[in-house]
Coordinates of C-alpha atoms and ligand atoms in Angstrom, one line a residue:
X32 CA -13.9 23.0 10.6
X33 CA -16.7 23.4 7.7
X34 CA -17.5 19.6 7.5
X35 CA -20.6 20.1 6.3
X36 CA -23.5 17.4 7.6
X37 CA -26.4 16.1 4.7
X38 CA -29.0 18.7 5.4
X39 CA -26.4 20.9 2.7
X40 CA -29.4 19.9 -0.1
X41 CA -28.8 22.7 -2.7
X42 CA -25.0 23.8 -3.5
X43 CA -24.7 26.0 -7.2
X44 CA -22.9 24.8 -10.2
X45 CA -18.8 24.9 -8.4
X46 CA -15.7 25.2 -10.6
X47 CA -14.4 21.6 -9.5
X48 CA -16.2 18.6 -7.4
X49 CA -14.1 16.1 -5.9
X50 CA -15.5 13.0 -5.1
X51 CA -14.1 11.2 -2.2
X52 CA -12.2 13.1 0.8
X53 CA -9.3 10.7 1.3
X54 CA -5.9 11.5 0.6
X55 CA -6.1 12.5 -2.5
X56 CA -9.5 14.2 -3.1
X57 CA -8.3 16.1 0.3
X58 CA -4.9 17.5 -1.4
X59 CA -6.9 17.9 -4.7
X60 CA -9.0 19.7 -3.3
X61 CA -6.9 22.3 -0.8
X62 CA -4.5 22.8 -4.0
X63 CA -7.0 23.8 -6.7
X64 CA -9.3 26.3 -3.5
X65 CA -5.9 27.3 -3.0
X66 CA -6.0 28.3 -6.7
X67 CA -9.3 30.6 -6.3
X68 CA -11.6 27.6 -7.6
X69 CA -14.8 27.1 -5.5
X70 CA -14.4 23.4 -4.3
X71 CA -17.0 20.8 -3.0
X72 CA -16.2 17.6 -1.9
X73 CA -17.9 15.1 -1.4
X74 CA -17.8 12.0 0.7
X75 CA -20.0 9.0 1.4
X76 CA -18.4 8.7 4.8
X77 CA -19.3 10.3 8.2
X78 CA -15.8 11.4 8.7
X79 CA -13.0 12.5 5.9
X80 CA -10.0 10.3 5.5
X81 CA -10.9 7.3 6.9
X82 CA -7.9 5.0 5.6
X83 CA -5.3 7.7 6.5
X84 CA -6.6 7.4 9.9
X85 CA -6.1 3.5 10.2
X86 CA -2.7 3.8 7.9
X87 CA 0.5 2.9 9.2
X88 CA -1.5 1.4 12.9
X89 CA -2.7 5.0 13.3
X90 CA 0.6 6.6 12.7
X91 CA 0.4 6.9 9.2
X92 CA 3.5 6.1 7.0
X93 CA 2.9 8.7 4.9
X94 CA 5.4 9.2 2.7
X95 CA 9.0 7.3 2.0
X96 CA 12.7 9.1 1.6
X97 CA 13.2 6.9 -1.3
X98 CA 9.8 6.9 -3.6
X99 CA 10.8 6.3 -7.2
X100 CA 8.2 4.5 -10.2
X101 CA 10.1 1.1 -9.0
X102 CA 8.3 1.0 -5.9
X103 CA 5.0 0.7 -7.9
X104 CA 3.0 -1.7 -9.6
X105 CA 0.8 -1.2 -12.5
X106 CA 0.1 -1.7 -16.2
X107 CA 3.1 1.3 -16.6
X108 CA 4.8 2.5 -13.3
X109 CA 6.4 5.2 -15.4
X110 CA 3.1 6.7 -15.5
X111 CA 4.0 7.9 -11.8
X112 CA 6.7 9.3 -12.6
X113 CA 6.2 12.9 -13.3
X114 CA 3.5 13.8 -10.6
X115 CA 6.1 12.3 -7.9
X116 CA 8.9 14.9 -9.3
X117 CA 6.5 17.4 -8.3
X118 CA 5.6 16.2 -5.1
X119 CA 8.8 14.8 -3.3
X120 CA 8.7 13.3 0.1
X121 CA 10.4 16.7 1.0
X122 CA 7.5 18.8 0.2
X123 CA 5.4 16.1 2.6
X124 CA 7.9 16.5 5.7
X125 CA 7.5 20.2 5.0
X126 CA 3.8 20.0 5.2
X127 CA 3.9 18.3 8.2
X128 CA 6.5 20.4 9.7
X129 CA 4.6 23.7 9.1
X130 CA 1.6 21.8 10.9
X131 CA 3.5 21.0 13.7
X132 CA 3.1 17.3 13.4
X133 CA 6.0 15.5 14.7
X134 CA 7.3 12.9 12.5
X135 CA 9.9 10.0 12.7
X136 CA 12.2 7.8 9.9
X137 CA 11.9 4.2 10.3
X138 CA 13.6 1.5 8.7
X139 CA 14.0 1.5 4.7
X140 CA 13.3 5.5 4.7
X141 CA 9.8 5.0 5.5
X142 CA 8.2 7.9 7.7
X143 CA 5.5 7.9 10.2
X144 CA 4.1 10.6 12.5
X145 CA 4.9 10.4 16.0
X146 CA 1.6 11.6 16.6
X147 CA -2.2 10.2 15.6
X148 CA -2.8 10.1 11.9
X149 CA -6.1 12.0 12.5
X150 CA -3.5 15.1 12.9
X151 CA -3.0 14.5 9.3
X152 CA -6.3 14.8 8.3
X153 CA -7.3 17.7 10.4
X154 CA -4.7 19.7 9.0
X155 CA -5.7 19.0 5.5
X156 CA -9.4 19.4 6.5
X157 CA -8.4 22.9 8.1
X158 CA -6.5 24.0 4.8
X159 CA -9.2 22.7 2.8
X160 CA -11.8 25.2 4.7
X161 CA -9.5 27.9 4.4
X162 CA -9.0 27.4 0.6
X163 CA -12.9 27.9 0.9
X164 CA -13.7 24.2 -0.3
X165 CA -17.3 23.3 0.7
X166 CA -16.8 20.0 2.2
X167 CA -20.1 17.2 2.5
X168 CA -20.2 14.2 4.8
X169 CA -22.8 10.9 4.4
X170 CA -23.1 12.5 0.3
X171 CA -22.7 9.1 -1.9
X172 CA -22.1 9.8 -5.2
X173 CA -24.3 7.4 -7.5
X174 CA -24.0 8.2 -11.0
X175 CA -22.1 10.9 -12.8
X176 CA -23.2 12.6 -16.2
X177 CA -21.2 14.8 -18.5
X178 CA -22.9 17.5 -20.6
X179 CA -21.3 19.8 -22.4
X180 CA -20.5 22.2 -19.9
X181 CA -21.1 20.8 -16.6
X182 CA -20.8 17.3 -14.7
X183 CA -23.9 16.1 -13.0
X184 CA -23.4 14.0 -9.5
X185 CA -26.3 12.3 -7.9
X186 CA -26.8 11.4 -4.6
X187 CA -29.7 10.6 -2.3
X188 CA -29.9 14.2 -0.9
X189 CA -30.1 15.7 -4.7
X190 CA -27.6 16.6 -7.5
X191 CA -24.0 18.6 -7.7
X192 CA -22.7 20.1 -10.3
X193 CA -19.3 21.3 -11.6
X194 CA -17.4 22.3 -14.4
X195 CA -14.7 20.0 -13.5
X196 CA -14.6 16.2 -11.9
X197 CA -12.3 14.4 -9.4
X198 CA -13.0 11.0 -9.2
X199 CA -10.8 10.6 -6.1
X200 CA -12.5 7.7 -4.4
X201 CA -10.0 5.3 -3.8
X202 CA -10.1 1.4 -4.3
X203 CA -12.3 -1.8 -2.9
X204 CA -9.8 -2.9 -0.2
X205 CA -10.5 -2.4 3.6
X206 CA -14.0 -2.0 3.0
X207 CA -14.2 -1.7 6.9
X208 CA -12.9 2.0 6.5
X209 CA -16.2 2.4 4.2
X210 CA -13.9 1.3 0.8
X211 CA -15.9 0.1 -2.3
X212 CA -15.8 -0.1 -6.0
X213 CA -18.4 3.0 -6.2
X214 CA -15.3 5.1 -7.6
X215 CA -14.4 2.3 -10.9
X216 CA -18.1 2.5 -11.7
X217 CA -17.9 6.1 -12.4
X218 CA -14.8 5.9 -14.2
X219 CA -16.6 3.3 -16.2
X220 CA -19.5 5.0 -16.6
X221 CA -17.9 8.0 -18.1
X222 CA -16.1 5.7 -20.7
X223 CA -13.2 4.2 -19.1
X224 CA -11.3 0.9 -18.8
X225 CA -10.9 -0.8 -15.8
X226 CA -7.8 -3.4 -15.4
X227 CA -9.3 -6.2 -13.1
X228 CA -8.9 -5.6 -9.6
X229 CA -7.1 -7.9 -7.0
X230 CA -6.1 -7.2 -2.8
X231 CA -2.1 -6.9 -2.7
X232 CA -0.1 -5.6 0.6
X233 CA -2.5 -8.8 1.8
X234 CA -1.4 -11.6 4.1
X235 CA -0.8 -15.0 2.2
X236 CA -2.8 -18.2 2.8
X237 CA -0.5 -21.5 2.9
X238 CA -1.4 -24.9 1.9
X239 CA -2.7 -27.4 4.5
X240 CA 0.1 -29.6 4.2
X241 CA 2.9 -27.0 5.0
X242 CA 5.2 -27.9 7.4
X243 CA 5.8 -24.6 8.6
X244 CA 2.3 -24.1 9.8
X245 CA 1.8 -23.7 13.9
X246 CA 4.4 -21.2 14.2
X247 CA 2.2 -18.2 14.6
X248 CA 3.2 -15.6 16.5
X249 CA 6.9 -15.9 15.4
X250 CA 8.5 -13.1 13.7
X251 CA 12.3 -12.6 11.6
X252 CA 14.0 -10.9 9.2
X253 CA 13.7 -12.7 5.8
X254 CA 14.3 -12.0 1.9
X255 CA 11.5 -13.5 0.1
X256 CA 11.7 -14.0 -3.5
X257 CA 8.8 -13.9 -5.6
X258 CA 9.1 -14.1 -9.7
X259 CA 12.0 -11.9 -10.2
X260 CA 11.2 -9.9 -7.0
X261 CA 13.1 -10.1 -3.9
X262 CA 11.8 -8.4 -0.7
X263 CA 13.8 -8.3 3.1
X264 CA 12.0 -7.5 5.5
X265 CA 10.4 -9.1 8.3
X266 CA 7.9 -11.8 8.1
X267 CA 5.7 -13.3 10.7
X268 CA 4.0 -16.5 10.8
X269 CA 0.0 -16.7 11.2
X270 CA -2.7 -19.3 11.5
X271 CA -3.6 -19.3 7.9
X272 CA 0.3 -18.9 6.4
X273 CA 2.4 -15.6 6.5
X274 CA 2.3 -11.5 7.0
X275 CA 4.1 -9.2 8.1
X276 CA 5.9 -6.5 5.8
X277 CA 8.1 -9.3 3.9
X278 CA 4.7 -11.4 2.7
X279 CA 2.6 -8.0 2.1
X280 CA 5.4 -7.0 -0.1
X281 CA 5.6 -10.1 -1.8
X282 CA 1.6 -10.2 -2.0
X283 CA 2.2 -7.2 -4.7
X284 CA 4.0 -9.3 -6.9
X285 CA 2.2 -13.0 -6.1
X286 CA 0.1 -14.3 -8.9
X287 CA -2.1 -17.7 -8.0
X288 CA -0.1 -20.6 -8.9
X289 CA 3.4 -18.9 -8.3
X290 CA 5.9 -19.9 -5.9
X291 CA 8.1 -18.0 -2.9
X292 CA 11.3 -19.2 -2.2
X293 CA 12.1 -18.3 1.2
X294 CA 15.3 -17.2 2.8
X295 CA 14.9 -17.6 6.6
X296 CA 18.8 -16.8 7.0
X297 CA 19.7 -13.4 4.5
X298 CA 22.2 -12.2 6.9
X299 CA 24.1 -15.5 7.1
X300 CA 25.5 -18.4 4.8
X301 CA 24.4 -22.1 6.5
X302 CA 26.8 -23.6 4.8
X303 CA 29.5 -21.4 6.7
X304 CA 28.4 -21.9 9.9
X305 CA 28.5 -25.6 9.2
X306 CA 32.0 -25.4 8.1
X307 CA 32.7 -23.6 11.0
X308 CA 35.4 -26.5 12.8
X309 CA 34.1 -24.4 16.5
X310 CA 30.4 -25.7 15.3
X311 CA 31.6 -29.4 14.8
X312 CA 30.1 -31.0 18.0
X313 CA 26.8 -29.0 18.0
X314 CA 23.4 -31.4 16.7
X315 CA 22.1 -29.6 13.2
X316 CA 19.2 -27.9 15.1
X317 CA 20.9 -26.6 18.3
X318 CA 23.3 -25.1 15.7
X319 CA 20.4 -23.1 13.5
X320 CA 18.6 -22.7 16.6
X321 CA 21.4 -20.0 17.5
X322 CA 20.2 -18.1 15.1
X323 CA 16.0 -18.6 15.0
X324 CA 13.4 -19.8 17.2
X325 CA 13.7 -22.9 18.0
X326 CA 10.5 -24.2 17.3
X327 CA 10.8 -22.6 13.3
X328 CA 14.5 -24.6 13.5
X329 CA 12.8 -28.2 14.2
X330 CA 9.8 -27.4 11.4
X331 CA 12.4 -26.1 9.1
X332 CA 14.7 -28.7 8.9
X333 CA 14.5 -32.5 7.7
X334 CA 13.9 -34.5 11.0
X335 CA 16.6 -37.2 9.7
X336 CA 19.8 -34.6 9.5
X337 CA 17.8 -32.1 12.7
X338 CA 19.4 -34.6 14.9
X339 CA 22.8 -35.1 13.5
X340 CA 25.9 -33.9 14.9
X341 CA 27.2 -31.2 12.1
X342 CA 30.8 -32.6 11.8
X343 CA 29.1 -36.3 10.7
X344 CA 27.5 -34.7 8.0
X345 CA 28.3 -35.8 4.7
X346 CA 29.0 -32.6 1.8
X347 CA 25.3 -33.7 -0.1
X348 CA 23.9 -33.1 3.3
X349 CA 25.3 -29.8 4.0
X350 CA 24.1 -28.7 0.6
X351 CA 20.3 -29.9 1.1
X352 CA 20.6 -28.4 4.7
X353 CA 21.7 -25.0 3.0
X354 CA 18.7 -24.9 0.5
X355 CA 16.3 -25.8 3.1
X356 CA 17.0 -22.8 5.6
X357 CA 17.5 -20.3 2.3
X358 CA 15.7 -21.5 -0.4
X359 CA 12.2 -22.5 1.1
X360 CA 10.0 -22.9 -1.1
X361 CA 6.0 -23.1 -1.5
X362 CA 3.0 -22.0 -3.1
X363 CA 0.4 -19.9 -1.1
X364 CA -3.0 -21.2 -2.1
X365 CA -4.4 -17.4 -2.2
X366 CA -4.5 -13.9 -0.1
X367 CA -6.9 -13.1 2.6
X368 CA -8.5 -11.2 0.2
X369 CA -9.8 -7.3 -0.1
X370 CA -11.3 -7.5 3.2
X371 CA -7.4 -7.9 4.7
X372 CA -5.8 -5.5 1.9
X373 CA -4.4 -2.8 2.1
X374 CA -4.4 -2.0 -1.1
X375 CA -5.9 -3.1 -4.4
X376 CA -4.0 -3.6 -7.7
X377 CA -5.7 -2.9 -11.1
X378 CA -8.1 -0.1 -11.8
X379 CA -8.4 2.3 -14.2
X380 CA -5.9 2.1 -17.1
X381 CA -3.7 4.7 -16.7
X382 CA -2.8 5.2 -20.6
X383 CA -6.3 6.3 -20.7
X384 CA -5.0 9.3 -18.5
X385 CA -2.6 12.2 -18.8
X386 CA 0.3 11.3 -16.4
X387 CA 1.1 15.5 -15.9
X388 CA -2.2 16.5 -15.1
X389 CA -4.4 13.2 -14.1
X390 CA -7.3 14.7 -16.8
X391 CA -9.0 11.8 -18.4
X392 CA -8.2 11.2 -22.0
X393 CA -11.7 9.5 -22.6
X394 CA -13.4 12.9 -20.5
X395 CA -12.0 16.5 -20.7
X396 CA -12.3 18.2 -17.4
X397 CA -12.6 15.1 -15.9
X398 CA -9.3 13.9 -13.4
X399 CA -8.6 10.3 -11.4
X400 CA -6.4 10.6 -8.6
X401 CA -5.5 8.2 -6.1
X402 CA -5.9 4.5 -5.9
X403 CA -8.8 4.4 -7.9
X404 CA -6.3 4.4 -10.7
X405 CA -4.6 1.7 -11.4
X406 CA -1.2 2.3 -9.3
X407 CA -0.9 0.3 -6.0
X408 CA 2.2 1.4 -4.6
X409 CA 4.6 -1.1 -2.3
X410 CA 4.7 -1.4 1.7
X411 CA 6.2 2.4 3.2
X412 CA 4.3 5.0 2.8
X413 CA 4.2 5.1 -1.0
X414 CA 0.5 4.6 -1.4
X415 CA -0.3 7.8 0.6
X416 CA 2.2 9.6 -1.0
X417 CA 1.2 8.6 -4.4
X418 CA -2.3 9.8 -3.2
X419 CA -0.8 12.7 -2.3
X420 CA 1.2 13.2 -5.5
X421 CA -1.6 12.6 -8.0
X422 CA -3.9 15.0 -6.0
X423 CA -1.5 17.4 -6.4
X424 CA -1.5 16.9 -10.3
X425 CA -5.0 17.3 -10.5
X426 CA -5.5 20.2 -7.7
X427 CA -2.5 22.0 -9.9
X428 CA -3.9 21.5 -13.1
X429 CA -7.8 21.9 -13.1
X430 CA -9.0 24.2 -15.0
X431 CA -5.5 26.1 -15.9
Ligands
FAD538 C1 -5.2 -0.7 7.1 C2 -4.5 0.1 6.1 C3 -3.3 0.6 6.4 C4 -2.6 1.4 5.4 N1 -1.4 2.0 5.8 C5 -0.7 2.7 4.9 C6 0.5 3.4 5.2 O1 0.9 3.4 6.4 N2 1.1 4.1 4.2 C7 0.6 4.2 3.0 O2 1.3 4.8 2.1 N3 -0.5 3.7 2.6 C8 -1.2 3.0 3.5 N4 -2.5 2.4 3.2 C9 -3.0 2.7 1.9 C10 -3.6 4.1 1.8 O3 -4.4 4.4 2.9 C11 -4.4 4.3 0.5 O4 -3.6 3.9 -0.6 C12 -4.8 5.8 0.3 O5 -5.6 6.2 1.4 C13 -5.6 5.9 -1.0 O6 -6.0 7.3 -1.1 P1 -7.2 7.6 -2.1 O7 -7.4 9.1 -1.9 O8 -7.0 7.1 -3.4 O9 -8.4 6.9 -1.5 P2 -9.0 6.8 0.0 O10 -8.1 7.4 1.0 O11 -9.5 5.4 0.2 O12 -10.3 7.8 -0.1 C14 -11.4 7.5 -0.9 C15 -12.6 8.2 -0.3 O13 -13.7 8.2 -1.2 C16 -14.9 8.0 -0.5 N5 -15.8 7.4 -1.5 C17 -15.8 6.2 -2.1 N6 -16.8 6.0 -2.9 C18 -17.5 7.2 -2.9 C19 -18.7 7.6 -3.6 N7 -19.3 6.9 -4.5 N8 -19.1 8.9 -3.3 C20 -18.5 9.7 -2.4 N9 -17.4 9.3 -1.7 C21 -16.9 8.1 -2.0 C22 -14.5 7.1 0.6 O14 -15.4 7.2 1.7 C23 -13.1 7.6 1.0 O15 -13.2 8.6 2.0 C24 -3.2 1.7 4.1 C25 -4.4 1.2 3.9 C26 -5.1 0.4 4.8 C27 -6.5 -0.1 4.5

């Protein structure tokens, strides 16, 4: 594996440099050295790929059956849309397949590999060498210049230079995996826009006074609706508020100030079961109880009607009881932040960008893939496989 260590001072003038070897700057780069173009790429990290190996709890979800714009969030999803025709979650299962790394559907079409993620990124690192890409590890790239013909990258061990630029490296969040803002300064600094960054697919913070804190630990099926967005999935309860995929989800769409509205019940109707003349002799929380913990039941419901038998209820009663298992509602007071993210929203403006090719319309020969753009994609494998996607894009289009 040419993974090339710091004391690589002096390269010549390339056809392409990529900066960042994540997902995308990876496929960027093995498509265009596929295409005969000499490749560097460069990473500030040790190791390539650092948040594919940490994605999906090492498993990496790394793509979705059912990735369309929808699943996106941005100043125009429909910006995604023609690089994902070209790169469909079939071409990703193939890739794996012909790499003999064994994968598995979950739930909601998402797909993981049944193996370590790191097998992900050694095959892309292997293709990479053998498309003759110069890869080069611990290389920060500072500052970028564009002359007429060539881009100029500094780093501390000296400058490279190429004809064409990926800026490929990724967003703020997770900065434990090495992540920072280093790829939006370059974009900036080469005459770009930047929509303000924030952490979504982040765990939400509740207010002290929530009466649904203590619970952590306890996990269930929920549909969450945020705004005009309604997520089921599964939610668990922490010590600050809620995760799990159904609040990550609904992280994408949260903005400060806006509420959730629960639905701790989506499979049933309380009502029903309250009607139900079998149910009539049960107490209010033995009879929710059947179907959640316990200890969620007596937070959940009003202590005055928790100890009721149901068949002494009066019909305003049932109706408050209804709304309080699936209408729940309350305002986080913020996200854990880009520390806890794994992703970030915002970026560079993607109308400053061809959607067919990724090239800059502010830079010619200069390309954004990735998360550095601003496209965050929803929990399931659709932020790898929009890296994967717009890498593509690029890799297919420099230089042609
Ligand atoms: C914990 C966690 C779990 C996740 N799980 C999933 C999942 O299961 N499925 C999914 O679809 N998505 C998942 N994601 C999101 C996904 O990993 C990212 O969206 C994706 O990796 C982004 O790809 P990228 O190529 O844009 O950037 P990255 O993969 O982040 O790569 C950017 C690279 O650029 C390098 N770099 C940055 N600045 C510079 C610089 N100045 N000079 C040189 N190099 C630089 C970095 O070191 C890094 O290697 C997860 C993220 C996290 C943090």
């Amino acid at each position: 594996m040419s993974y090339v260590s710091p004391s690589t001072v002096s390269i010549p003038a390339r056809d392409l440099l990529v900066i960042g070897a994540g997902a995308s700057g990876l496929m960027c780069a093995m498509v265009a050295g596929r295409r005969g173009l000499s490749v560097t790429l460069a990473d500030a990290a040790a190791r390539p790929g650092g948040k594919i190996a940490v994605s999906g709890g090492g498993k990496a979800n790394f793509t979705n059956l059912h990735i369309t714009p929808e699943q996106y969030v941005g100043a125009d999803t429909a910006f995604c849309a023609p690089a994902l025709e070209r790169c469909t979650p079939q071409d990703m299962l193939n890739y794996a397949d012909r790499h003999g790394i064994p994968w598995e559907e979950r739930e909601h079409g998402r797909i993981f590999c049944r193996v370590s993620a790191r097998r992900l990124i050694e095959a892309l690192v292997k293709d990479c060498a053998r498309a003759g890409c110069v890869m080069l590890a611990k290389r920060a790239v500072t500052a970028v210049r564009a002359t007429d013909a060539l881009f100029t990258a500094d780093t501390d061990l000296g400058p490279l230079t190429a004809r064409h630029l990926v800026i490929a490296a990724g967003s703020p969040a997770w900065p434990q995996a090495g992540a920072t803002d280093g790829g939006l300064r370059l974009a900036r600094s080469l005459g770009h826009s930047v929509a303000p960054v924030r952490p979504v697919l982040v765990p939400l913070n509740m207010p002290r006074e929530w009466a649904l804190h203590g619970l952590e630990g306890i996990s269930l099926a929920v549909r969450i609706r945020v705004r005009d967005h309604v997520f089921a999935d599964h939610l668990l309860f922490t010590h600050q508020g809620i995760s799990g995929p159904a609040a990550l989800l609904a992280s994408c769409r949260w903005e400060p100030g806006t509420a959730l509205e629960i639905d701790f019940l989506p499979e049933r109707r309380f009502s029903e079961l309250l009607d139900a003349p079998e149910c009539g002799k049960l107490l209010v929380r033995s009879l929710l109880s059947r179907h959640m913990a316990r200890r969620l039941a007596d937070k959940l419901l009003p202590p005055e009607l928790a100890a009721r038998k149901v068949a002494e209820l009066s019909r305003a009663a049932r109706t408050l009881l209804h709304a309080t298992v699936h209408a729940h509602t309350v305002t986080p007071t913020g996200t854990c932040g880009l520390r806890r993210a794994e992703a970030a929203a915002g970026g560079v403006a993607t109308r400053e960008v061809d959607a067919r090719t990724m090239e800059s319309r502010r830079c010619p020969r200069l390309y954004l893939t990735g998360e550095v753009l601003d496209v965050a994609g929803y929990l399931g494998g659709y932020n790898l496989h929009w890296a994967w996607a717009s890498g593509k894009a690029a890799g297919e289009s420099v230089g042609a």
